[in-house]
Amino acid sequence: MSTFKQEESHMERGTMKETQETYENASFPSPPAVSKEGDVALAASQQHIIVTDEDSRRICRRTDLYILSLLVWVYFLQILDKSIIGYSAVFGLKTDTHLVGNQYSDVGAIGYYAQLGAQPVGAFLLVKLKPRMLLPILTFCWGASLLGMCGSTNFAGLMASRFLLGLFEALCLPLFSLLTVAFYRRSEQPLRVAAWYSTNGLATSIGSALSYGLAQIKSDKLHSYQIIFLMTGLLTVLTAPIIWLRLDNSVVSARYLNAEDRVKAVERLRANQTGIATSKFKIEQIKEFFLDAKSWLFFCQSLAVNVGASVITVMGPILLQGIAGFSSETSVLLNIPFGVLQFILIWLSSYVAWKSSKKSYILAGFIAPVVVGCAILYAVPRTVQNKGALLFGYYLLAFLFAANPLIISWISGNTAGQTKKSAMITLYNAGSATGNIVGPYLYKASDSPAYLPGIRATMGFFCACEALIGLTVLWLFYLNKRHERTRVAKGKPAKLEDTSMHHRYQSGAQNEGEVAGDQAFLDKTDLENEMFKFIY
């Protein structure tokens, strides 16, 4: 581990030294000595560098190629590894491991208890540890935990392995969100979040097909579920060293960019007003985070949405078996088009949000069909004649997967300060874990095969989410008005043009950026920086 850290530090110091020399060779004021990534960003804040739209697009394309492609693959593995238990259930997991009563729900929920417990420590680790070190370690460990599930033959073994799987996966989504913020402009973030989060749909489709295929393997040594866990676990473990070879910590030390482009990459993030990577953990930002109402509004949105998401992940194939009596094989195969629909809807919602530069209206619009789907599943009788209507209602639940990437990009675009960003996204993940804990318990074994009380409760959570979205918009509107009054009091313009949401890049030196961007890299929070503009 010591050699690993020394090699990483040596390479990173080299790229950061080149970035520093680029500043010195240009006709800019001499920046501070570079010791950490935040220092380079602070140097950039002392002067505005001309970056053309062509420069910005070129840097973005290279970031997509080297960083986004890696995030897409690793997040796909994380979702596949987490959801594979749902497919294993219909291929004998419950029978072969002698699960009774609500023990299957317990196995489905225990990983989320681990995720929930890991979030406070995770907020600290996300600031103090660099992504290039943290992500491969987490990936290797959760892959090893999945291999542990392969070796589990009883309830206790499954609980222990699933707990460890959830523990090591706990920081995946927060880390991916922070990496997206660290490399991309606010206008670019929704589609990049969609790129890696949409693998939920791919994992559903490919996981269904993979489980069906692997379950056809007949073995005297291994049960079908063990073969499924073995293959996916090995794939994840082998990915860990690839992450270390490919991943960079931020644009400041990006090895895929030359020194000049690294400077421009920092500059193009100025209008975000969300700061840049720093390893200093600030207690004052944690205090602000706890007192900020939007922290808890986003938490409640995450909880409500992920109650429904857990139903699909853990109970989806079982629910399909209960809808007019689909067989286990058919229920798994029916999840393939369901996964494709997830993929399409995630991209569609994020594209519409990108085009309109709005999150809240799109989010509310995509949750509405989920309420309709729950109503159909609750009201329509389980008969062969109604099989088509019930399947249509189930497929409408796919719209819920459009919600999470929109909430993530909404949080990311409305939070500044490295410590506060880490705390905010881990709180979102805590809400997600809580929702995933609550969800399976709404569907009691005694309510099978229709599970009507669980469906009714799920519908109630989504109705509550619609109200929470409205409250969040009102709060953000109030914060923008408060910042306007502060700017006026300091002799600054009340209204600001948010260039971070423009599809075409505008250099700060070409517009009002000299005023609006003067605090962009100072690691101030969204409430401290009066130049920050909240997005709806």
Short mmCIF file of N, CA, C and O in Angstrom, two decimals, residues 300-348:
data_model
loop_
_atom_site.label_atom_id
_atom_site.label_comp_id
_atom_site.label_asym_id
_atom_site.label_seq_id
_atom_site.Cartn_x
_atom_site.Cartn_y
_atom_site.Cartn_z
N CYS A 300 -35.43 13.67 1.99
CA CYS A 300 -36.78 13.10 1.96
C CYS A 300 -37.18 12.69 0.54
O CYS A 300 -37.85 11.67 0.35
N GLN A 301 -36.76 13.47 -0.46
CA GLN A 301 -37.02 13.08 -1.85
C GLN A 301 -36.34 11.75 -2.17
O GLN A 301 -36.93 10.85 -2.78
N SER A 302 -35.09 11.63 -1.76
CA SER A 302 -34.33 10.41 -2.01
C SER A 302 -34.99 9.21 -1.34
O SER A 302 -35.12 8.14 -1.94
N LEU A 303 -35.42 9.39 -0.09
CA LEU A 303 -36.08 8.30 0.64
C LEU A 303 -37.33 7.85 -0.09
O LEU A 303 -37.54 6.65 -0.32
N ALA A 304 -38.18 8.82 -0.47
CA ALA A 304 -39.45 8.49 -1.11
C ALA A 304 -39.25 7.75 -2.43
O ALA A 304 -39.92 6.74 -2.71
N VAL A 305 -38.33 8.24 -3.26
CA VAL A 305 -38.08 7.63 -4.57
C VAL A 305 -37.53 6.22 -4.42
O VAL A 305 -37.92 5.29 -5.14
N ASN A 306 -36.62 6.03 -3.47
CA ASN A 306 -35.92 4.75 -3.38
C ASN A 306 -36.69 3.68 -2.63
O ASN A 306 -36.30 2.51 -2.66
N VAL A 307 -37.79 4.06 -1.97
CA VAL A 307 -38.72 3.04 -1.50
C VAL A 307 -39.23 2.25 -2.71
O VAL A 307 -39.26 1.02 -2.72
N GLY A 308 -39.59 2.99 -3.76
CA GLY A 308 -40.07 2.34 -4.99
C GLY A 308 -38.97 1.62 -5.72
O GLY A 308 -39.17 0.51 -6.24
N ALA A 309 -37.76 2.23 -5.77
CA ALA A 309 -36.65 1.59 -6.48
C ALA A 309 -36.28 0.26 -5.84
O ALA A 309 -35.95 -0.71 -6.55
N SER A 310 -36.36 0.18 -4.51
CA SER A 310 -36.02 -1.08 -3.84
C SER A 310 -37.01 -2.18 -4.18
O SER A 310 -36.67 -3.36 -4.25
N VAL A 311 -38.26 -1.76 -4.41
CA VAL A 311 -39.28 -2.74 -4.77
C VAL A 311 -38.91 -3.43 -6.08
O VAL A 311 -39.04 -4.65 -6.23
N ILE A 312 -38.42 -2.64 -7.05
CA ILE A 312 -38.04 -3.22 -8.34
C ILE A 312 -36.80 -4.08 -8.20
O ILE A 312 -36.72 -5.19 -8.74
N THR A 313 -35.80 -3.58 -7.46
CA THR A 313 -34.53 -4.29 -7.33
C THR A 313 -34.69 -5.63 -6.64
O THR A 313 -34.17 -6.66 -7.10
N VAL A 314 -35.39 -5.63 -5.51
CA VAL A 314 -35.47 -6.84 -4.69
C VAL A 314 -36.72 -7.66 -5.01
O VAL A 314 -36.68 -8.88 -5.05
N MET A 315 -37.86 -6.97 -5.23
CA MET A 315 -39.13 -7.67 -5.36
C MET A 315 -39.63 -7.77 -6.79
O MET A 315 -40.64 -8.44 -7.04
N GLY A 316 -38.96 -7.10 -7.76
CA GLY A 316 -39.46 -7.05 -9.13
C GLY A 316 -39.83 -8.40 -9.72
O GLY A 316 -40.97 -8.63 -10.13
N PRO A 317 -38.85 -9.34 -9.81
CA PRO A 317 -39.18 -10.65 -10.39
C PRO A 317 -40.29 -11.39 -9.62
O PRO A 317 -41.11 -12.08 -10.21
N ILE A 318 -40.30 -11.20 -8.28
CA ILE A 318 -41.31 -11.87 -7.48
C ILE A 318 -42.69 -11.25 -7.74
O ILE A 318 -43.70 -11.96 -7.82
N LEU A 319 -42.73 -9.91 -7.87
CA LEU A 319 -43.99 -9.25 -8.21
C LEU A 319 -44.53 -9.74 -9.54
O LEU A 319 -45.73 -9.97 -9.71
N LEU A 320 -43.64 -9.88 -10.51
CA LEU A 320 -44.07 -10.36 -11.83
C LEU A 320 -44.64 -11.77 -11.75
O LEU A 320 -45.58 -12.11 -12.47
N GLN A 321 -44.08 -12.59 -10.86
CA GLN A 321 -44.63 -13.93 -10.68
C GLN A 321 -46.06 -13.85 -10.14
O GLN A 321 -46.91 -14.69 -10.46
N GLY A 322 -46.31 -12.83 -9.33
CA GLY A 322 -47.63 -12.67 -8.74
C GLY A 322 -48.64 -12.02 -9.66
O GLY A 322 -49.84 -12.04 -9.37
N ILE A 323 -48.18 -11.42 -10.75
CA ILE A 323 -49.10 -10.78 -11.71
C ILE A 323 -49.59 -11.85 -12.68
O ILE A 323 -48.92 -12.22 -13.64
N ALA A 324 -50.75 -12.38 -12.40
CA ALA A 324 -51.40 -13.38 -13.27
C ALA A 324 -50.53 -14.61 -13.48
O ALA A 324 -50.62 -15.28 -14.50
N GLY A 325 -49.66 -14.91 -12.50
CA GLY A 325 -48.97 -16.20 -12.47
C GLY A 325 -47.90 -16.43 -13.51
O GLY A 325 -47.80 -17.52 -14.07
N PHE A 326 -47.03 -15.43 -13.79
CA PHE A 326 -45.90 -15.66 -14.69
C PHE A 326 -44.93 -16.65 -14.04
O PHE A 326 -44.72 -16.64 -12.83
N SER A 327 -44.32 -17.52 -14.84
CA SER A 327 -43.34 -18.47 -14.31
C SER A 327 -42.08 -17.74 -13.93
O SER A 327 -41.87 -16.57 -14.29
N SER A 328 -41.17 -18.41 -13.20
CA SER A 328 -39.92 -17.77 -12.76
C SER A 328 -39.07 -17.35 -13.96
O SER A 328 -38.52 -16.24 -13.99
N GLU A 329 -38.97 -18.23 -14.97
CA GLU A 329 -38.17 -17.90 -16.16
C GLU A 329 -38.77 -16.72 -16.91
O GLU A 329 -38.06 -15.80 -17.33
N THR A 330 -40.11 -16.73 -17.06
CA THR A 330 -40.78 -15.64 -17.79
C THR A 330 -40.64 -14.31 -17.06
O THR A 330 -40.42 -13.26 -17.67
N SER A 331 -40.76 -14.36 -15.72
CA SER A 331 -40.67 -13.12 -14.94
C SER A 331 -39.30 -12.48 -15.07
O SER A 331 -39.18 -11.25 -15.11
N VAL A 332 -38.26 -13.30 -15.13
CA VAL A 332 -36.91 -12.75 -15.31
C VAL A 332 -36.75 -12.17 -16.71
O VAL A 332 -36.21 -11.08 -16.89
N LEU A 333 -37.23 -12.88 -17.72
CA LEU A 333 -37.10 -12.40 -19.10
C LEU A 333 -37.92 -11.12 -19.33
O LEU A 333 -37.52 -10.26 -20.11
N LEU A 334 -39.06 -10.99 -18.64
CA LEU A 334 -39.88 -9.78 -18.79
C LEU A 334 -39.18 -8.55 -18.22
O LEU A 334 -39.55 -7.42 -18.52
N ASN A 335 -38.15 -8.75 -17.39
CA ASN A 335 -37.38 -7.63 -16.86
C ASN A 335 -36.40 -7.08 -17.87
O ASN A 335 -35.83 -6.01 -17.66
N ILE A 336 -36.16 -7.80 -18.97
CA ILE A 336 -35.24 -7.30 -20.00
C ILE A 336 -35.81 -6.06 -20.68
O ILE A 336 -35.16 -5.01 -20.71
N PRO A 337 -37.04 -6.11 -21.24
CA PRO A 337 -37.60 -4.86 -21.79
C PRO A 337 -37.82 -3.80 -20.72
O PRO A 337 -37.74 -2.59 -21.01
N PHE A 338 -38.09 -4.21 -19.49
CA PHE A 338 -38.24 -3.26 -18.40
C PHE A 338 -36.93 -2.49 -18.20
O PHE A 338 -36.94 -1.27 -17.99
N GLY A 339 -35.81 -3.19 -18.26
CA GLY A 339 -34.51 -2.53 -18.12
C GLY A 339 -34.21 -1.59 -19.28
O GLY A 339 -33.65 -0.51 -19.09
N VAL A 340 -34.58 -1.99 -20.50
CA VAL A 340 -34.40 -1.12 -21.66
C VAL A 340 -35.22 0.15 -21.49
O VAL A 340 -34.76 1.26 -21.80
N LEU A 341 -36.44 0.00 -20.98
CA LEU A 341 -37.30 1.16 -20.74
C LEU A 341 -36.68 2.09 -19.70
O LEU A 341 -36.70 3.32 -19.86
N GLN A 342 -36.11 1.52 -18.64
CA GLN A 342 -35.39 2.33 -17.64
C GLN A 342 -34.31 3.17 -18.31
O GLN A 342 -34.19 4.37 -18.06
N PHE A 343 -33.50 2.51 -19.12
CA PHE A 343 -32.38 3.16 -19.80
C PHE A 343 -32.87 4.33 -20.65
O PHE A 343 -32.32 5.44 -20.58
N ILE A 344 -33.92 4.10 -21.42
CA ILE A 344 -34.47 5.14 -22.29
C ILE A 344 -35.01 6.31 -21.47
O ILE A 344 -34.76 7.48 -21.78
N LEU A 345 -35.74 6.01 -20.41
CA LEU A 345 -36.37 7.06 -19.61
C LEU A 345 -35.35 7.91 -18.86
O LEU A 345 -35.53 9.12 -18.71
N ILE A 346 -34.29 7.28 -18.38
CA ILE A 346 -33.24 8.04 -17.69
C ILE A 346 -32.60 9.03 -18.65
O ILE A 346 -32.40 10.21 -18.32
N TRP A 347 -32.28 8.57 -19.85
CA TRP A 347 -31.69 9.46 -20.84
C TRP A 347 -32.68 10.54 -21.29
O TRP A 347 -32.31 11.71 -21.46
N LEU A 348 -33.94 10.15 -21.49
CA LEU A 348 -34.94 11.11 -21.93
C LEU A 348 -35.13 12.22 -20.90
O LEU A 348 -35.14 13.42 -21.25
#
